[in-house]
Coordinates of C-alpha atoms and ligand atoms in Angstrom, one line a residue:
X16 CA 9.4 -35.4 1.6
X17 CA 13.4 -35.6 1.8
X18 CA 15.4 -32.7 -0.4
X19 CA 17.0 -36.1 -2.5
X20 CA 13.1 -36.8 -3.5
X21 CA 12.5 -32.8 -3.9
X22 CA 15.8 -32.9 -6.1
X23 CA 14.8 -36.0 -8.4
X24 CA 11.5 -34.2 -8.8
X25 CA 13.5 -30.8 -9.8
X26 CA 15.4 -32.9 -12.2
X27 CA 12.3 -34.2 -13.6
X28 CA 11.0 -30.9 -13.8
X29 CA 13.8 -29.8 -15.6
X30 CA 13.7 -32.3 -18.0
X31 CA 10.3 -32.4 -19.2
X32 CA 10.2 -28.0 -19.2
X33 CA 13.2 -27.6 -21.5
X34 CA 11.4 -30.4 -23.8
X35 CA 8.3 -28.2 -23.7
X36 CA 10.1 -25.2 -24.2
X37 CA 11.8 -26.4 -27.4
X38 CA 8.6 -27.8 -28.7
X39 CA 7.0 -24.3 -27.9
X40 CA 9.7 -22.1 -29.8
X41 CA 9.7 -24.6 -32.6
X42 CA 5.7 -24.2 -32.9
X43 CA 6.4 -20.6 -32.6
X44 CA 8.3 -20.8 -35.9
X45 CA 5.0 -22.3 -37.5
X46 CA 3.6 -19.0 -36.8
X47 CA 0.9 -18.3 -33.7
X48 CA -2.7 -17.8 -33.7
X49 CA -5.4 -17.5 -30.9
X50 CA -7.8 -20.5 -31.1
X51 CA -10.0 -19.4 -28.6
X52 CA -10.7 -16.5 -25.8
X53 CA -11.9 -17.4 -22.3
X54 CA -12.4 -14.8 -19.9
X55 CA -13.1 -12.1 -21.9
X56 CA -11.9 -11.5 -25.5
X57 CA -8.1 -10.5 -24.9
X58 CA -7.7 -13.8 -22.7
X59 CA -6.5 -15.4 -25.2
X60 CA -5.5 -18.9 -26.0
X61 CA -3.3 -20.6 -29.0
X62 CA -3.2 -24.4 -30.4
X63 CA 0.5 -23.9 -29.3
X64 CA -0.7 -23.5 -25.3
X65 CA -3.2 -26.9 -25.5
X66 CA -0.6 -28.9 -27.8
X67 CA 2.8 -28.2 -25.0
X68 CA 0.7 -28.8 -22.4
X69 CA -0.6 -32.1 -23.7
X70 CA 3.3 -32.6 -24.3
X71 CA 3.7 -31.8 -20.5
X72 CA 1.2 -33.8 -19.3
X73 CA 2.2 -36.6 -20.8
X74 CA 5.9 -36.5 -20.2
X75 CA 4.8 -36.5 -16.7
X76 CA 2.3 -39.3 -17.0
X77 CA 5.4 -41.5 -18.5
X78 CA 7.6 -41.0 -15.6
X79 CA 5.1 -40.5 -12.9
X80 CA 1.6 -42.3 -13.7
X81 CA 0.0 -41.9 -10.0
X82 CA 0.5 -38.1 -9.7
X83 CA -2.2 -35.7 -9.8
X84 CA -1.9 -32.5 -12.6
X85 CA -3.1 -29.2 -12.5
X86 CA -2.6 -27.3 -15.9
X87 CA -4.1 -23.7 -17.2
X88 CA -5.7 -26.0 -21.0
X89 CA -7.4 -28.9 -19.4
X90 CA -9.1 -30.9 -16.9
X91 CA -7.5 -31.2 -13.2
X92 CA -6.2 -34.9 -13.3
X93 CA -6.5 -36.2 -9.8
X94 CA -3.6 -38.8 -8.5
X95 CA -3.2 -41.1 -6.1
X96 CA 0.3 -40.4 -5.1
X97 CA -0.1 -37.4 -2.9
X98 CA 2.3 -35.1 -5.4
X99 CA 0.7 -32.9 -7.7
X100 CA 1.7 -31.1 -10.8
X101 CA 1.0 -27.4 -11.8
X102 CA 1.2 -26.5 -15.0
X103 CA 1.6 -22.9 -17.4
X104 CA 2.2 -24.2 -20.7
X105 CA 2.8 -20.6 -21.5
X106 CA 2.7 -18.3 -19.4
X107 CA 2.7 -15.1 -20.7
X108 CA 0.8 -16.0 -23.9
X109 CA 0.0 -12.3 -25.3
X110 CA 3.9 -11.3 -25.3
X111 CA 4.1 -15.1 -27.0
X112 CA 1.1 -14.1 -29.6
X113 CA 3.2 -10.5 -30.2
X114 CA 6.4 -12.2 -30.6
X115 CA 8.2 -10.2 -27.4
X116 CA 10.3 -12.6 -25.6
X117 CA 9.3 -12.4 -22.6
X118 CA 6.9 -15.6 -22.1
X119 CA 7.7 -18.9 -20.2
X120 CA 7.0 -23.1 -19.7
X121 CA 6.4 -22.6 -15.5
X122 CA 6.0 -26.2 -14.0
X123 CA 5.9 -26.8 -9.9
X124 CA 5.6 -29.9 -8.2
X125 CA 3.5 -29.7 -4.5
X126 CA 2.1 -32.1 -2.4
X127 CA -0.3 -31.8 0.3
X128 CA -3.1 -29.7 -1.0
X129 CA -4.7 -29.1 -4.7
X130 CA -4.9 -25.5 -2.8
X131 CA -1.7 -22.6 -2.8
X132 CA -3.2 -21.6 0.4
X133 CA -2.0 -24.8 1.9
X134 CA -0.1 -26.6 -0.6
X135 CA 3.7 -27.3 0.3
X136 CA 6.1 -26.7 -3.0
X137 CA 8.6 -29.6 -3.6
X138 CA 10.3 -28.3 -6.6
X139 CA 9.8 -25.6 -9.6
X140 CA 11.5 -24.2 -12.8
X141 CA 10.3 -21.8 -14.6
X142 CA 12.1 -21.6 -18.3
X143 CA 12.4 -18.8 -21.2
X144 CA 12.5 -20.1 -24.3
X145 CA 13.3 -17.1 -25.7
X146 CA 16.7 -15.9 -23.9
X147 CA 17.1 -19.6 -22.9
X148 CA 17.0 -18.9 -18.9
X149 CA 15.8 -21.9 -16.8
X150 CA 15.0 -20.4 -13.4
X151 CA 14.4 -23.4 -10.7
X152 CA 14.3 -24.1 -7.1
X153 CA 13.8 -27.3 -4.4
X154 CA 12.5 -26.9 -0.8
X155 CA 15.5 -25.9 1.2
X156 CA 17.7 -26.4 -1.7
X157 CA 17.9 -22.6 -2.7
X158 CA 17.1 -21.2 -6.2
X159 CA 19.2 -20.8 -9.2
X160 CA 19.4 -19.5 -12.7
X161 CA 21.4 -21.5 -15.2
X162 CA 23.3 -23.1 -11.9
X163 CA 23.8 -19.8 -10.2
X164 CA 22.4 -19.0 -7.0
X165 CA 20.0 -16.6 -6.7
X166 CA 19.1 -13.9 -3.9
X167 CA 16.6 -11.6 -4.1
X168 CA 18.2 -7.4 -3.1
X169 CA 17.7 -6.2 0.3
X170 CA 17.3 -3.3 2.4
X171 CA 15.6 -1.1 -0.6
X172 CA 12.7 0.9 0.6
X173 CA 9.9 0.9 -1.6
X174 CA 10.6 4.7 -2.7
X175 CA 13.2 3.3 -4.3
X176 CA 11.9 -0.5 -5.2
X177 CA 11.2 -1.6 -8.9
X178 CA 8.0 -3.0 -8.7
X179 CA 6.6 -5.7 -10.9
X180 CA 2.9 -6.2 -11.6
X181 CA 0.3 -7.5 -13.9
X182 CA -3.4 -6.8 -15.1
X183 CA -6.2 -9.0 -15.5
X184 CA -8.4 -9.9 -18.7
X185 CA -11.5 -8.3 -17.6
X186 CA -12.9 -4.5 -17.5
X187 CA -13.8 -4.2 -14.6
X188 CA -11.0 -6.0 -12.4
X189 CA -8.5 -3.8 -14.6
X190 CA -10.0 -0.4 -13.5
X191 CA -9.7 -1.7 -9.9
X192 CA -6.2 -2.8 -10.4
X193 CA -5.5 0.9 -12.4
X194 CA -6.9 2.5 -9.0
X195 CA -4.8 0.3 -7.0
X196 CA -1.9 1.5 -8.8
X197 CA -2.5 5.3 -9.1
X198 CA -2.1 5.2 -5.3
X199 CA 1.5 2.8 -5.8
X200 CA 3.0 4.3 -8.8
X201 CA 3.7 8.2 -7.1
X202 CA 5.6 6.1 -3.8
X203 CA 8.1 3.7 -5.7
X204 CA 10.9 4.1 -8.0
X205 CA 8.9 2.9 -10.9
X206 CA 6.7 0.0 -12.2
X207 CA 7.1 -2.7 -14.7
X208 CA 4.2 -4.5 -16.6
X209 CA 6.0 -7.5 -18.2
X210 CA 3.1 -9.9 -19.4
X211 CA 4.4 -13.3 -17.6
X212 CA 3.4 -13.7 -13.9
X213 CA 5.7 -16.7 -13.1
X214 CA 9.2 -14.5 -14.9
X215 CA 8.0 -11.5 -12.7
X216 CA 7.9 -13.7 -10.0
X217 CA 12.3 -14.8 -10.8
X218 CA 12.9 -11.5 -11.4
X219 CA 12.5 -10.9 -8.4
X220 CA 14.6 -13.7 -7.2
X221 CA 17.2 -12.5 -9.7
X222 CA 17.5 -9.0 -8.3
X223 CA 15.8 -7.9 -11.3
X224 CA 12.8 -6.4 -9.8
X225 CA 12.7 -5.7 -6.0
X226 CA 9.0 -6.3 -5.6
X227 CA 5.8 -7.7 -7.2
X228 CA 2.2 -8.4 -6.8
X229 CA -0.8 -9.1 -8.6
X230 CA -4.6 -9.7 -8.1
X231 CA -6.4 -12.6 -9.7
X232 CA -3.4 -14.5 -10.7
X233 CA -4.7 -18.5 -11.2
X234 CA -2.8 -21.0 -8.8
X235 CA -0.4 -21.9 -12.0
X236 CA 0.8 -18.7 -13.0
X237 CA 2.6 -18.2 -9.6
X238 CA 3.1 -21.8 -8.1
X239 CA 6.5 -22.3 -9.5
X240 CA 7.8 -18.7 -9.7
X241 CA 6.6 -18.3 -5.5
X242 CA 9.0 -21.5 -4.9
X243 CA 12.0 -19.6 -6.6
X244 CA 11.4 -16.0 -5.2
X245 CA 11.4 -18.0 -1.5
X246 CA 14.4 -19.9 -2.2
X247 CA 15.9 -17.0 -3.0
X248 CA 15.0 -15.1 0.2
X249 CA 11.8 -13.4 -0.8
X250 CA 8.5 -13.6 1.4
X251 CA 5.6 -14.8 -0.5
X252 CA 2.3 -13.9 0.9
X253 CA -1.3 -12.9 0.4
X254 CA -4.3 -11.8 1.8
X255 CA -3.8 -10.5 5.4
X256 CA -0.5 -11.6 5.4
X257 CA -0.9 -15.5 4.9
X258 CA -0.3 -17.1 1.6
X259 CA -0.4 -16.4 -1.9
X260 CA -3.9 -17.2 -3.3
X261 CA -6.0 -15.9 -6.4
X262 CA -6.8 -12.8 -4.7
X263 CA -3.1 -11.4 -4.0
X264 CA -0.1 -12.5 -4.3
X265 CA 3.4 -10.5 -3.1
X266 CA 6.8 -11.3 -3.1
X267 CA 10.0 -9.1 -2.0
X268 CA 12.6 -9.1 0.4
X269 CA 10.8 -9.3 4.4
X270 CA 11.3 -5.7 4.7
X271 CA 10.4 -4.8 1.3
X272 CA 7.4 -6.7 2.0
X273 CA 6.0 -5.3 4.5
X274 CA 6.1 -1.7 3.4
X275 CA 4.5 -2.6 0.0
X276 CA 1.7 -5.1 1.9
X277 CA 1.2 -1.5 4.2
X278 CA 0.8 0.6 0.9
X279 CA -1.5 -1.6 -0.7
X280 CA -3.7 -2.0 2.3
X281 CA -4.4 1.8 2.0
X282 CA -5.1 1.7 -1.3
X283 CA -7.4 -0.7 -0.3
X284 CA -6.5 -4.2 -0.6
X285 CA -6.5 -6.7 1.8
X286 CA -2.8 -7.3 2.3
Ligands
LIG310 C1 -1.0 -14.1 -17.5 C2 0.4 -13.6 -17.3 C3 0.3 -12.1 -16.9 C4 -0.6 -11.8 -15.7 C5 -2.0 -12.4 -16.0 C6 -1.9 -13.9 -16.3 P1 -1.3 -16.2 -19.2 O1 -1.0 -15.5 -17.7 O2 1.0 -14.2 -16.2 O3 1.6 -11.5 -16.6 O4 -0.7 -10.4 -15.5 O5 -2.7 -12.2 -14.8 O6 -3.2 -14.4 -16.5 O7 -2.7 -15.9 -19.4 O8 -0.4 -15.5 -20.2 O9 -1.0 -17.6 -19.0

């Protein structure tokens, strides 16, 4: 696809996130609470995360009726037009639940492949509501933060590297995570836990974390946020160093990346 179609479909994006992200911070006013738990009892979801997305998906159903939609609430529509959309409504839904303002509306556009492993990303923005930030990217059209570029730091060693991550919802994938990170925690600078997958993944981009990864993050919490952190210079990988899929996902500066992939991969992981 051309970067003028990418662009059209960032705009598009654009449009239809800051919508969501209004009607999400307005609902949030209404007062928030959990409708129903799905992987365990602290994966939690609220009437707020089904009703934007139904918001989403029909915003992009007006404009785009043949593309395909993959969203964290509902049934995987599946289009005719080759271009696919992957939705968070919220990502980030506990810190949105608590009332700390860091969640976010995270909407990509891909074609190709239904899979991360082999989708290609056309165009992404990641909003928060809260601080009003819209994050966004386009293939080969660079990333941005409220229209300024973005470029992820360079040339830090991991002793020194900020490192974002995140936990899962279930016991026994969070102790194996917690043992992952006992063997991370004593080699970097420090670590931040900031409950939203796809900011973690612009802070990066932003300079406002040097590194991230996470185990077991679902194709929509990191499909937009892996465009921006790329466009903004960061490798995004995976499993044995090819690309981002439910069982790891990194993202950093090359260098960065590597030394972080090598210290995972003695803790054990396959990075
Ligand atoms: C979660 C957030 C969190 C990450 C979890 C995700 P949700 O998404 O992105 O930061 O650690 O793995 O499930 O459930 O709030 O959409």
């Amino acid at each position: 696809m051309s970067e003028d179609a990418s662009a059209a479909l960032l705009d598009l994006a654009r449009r239809i996130a800051l919508e969501a992200a209004e009607f999400a911070i307005e609902a949030r006013r209404g007062g928030v609470s959990v409708a129903l738990t799905k992987s365990s009892p602290v994966d939690i979801v609220t009437a707020v995360d089904r009703d934007t997305e139904a918001l989403i998906r029909r915003l992009v159903l007006e404009a785009r009726p043949d593309d395909g939609i993959i969203g964290e609430e509902d049934e995987t529509r599946i289009g005719t037009s080759g271009v696919d959309w992957v939705i968070d409504p919220i990502d980030g839904t506990v810190n949105f639940l608590y009332g700390i303002p860091a969640w976010s509306i995270s909407i990509a556009v891909v074609t190709g492949s239904a899979d991360p492993a082999r989708w290609t990303a056309l165009a992404a923005v990641v909003v928060n509501p809260s601080t009003g930030e819209v994050f966004e990217a386009s293939a080969g059209g660079g990333a941005r933060l409220d229209g300024q570029p973005l470029q992820v730091n360079t040339n830090v060693p991991l002793s020194h590297a900020l490192v974002g991550t995140g936990f899962g919802y279930e016991a026994e994938v969070r102790r194996a995570q917690a043992e992952v990170l006992l063997e991370l925690l004593p080699l970097a600078r420090d670590i931040r836990r900031m409950g939203s997958a796809a900011l973690d993944l612009c802070a990066v981009a932003a300079g406002r974390l040097d590194a991230y990864y996470e185990r077991g993050l679902n194709a929509w919490d990191h499909a937009a946020g892996a465009l921006i952190a790329q466009e903004a210079g960061a490798r995004v990988g995976g499993p044995g160093g090819g690309a981002a899929t439910f069982d790891l996902a990194i993202a950093a500066a090359p260098g960065l990346y590597e030394e972080l992939a090598g210290a995972l991969r003695r803790a054990g992981v396959d990075a």
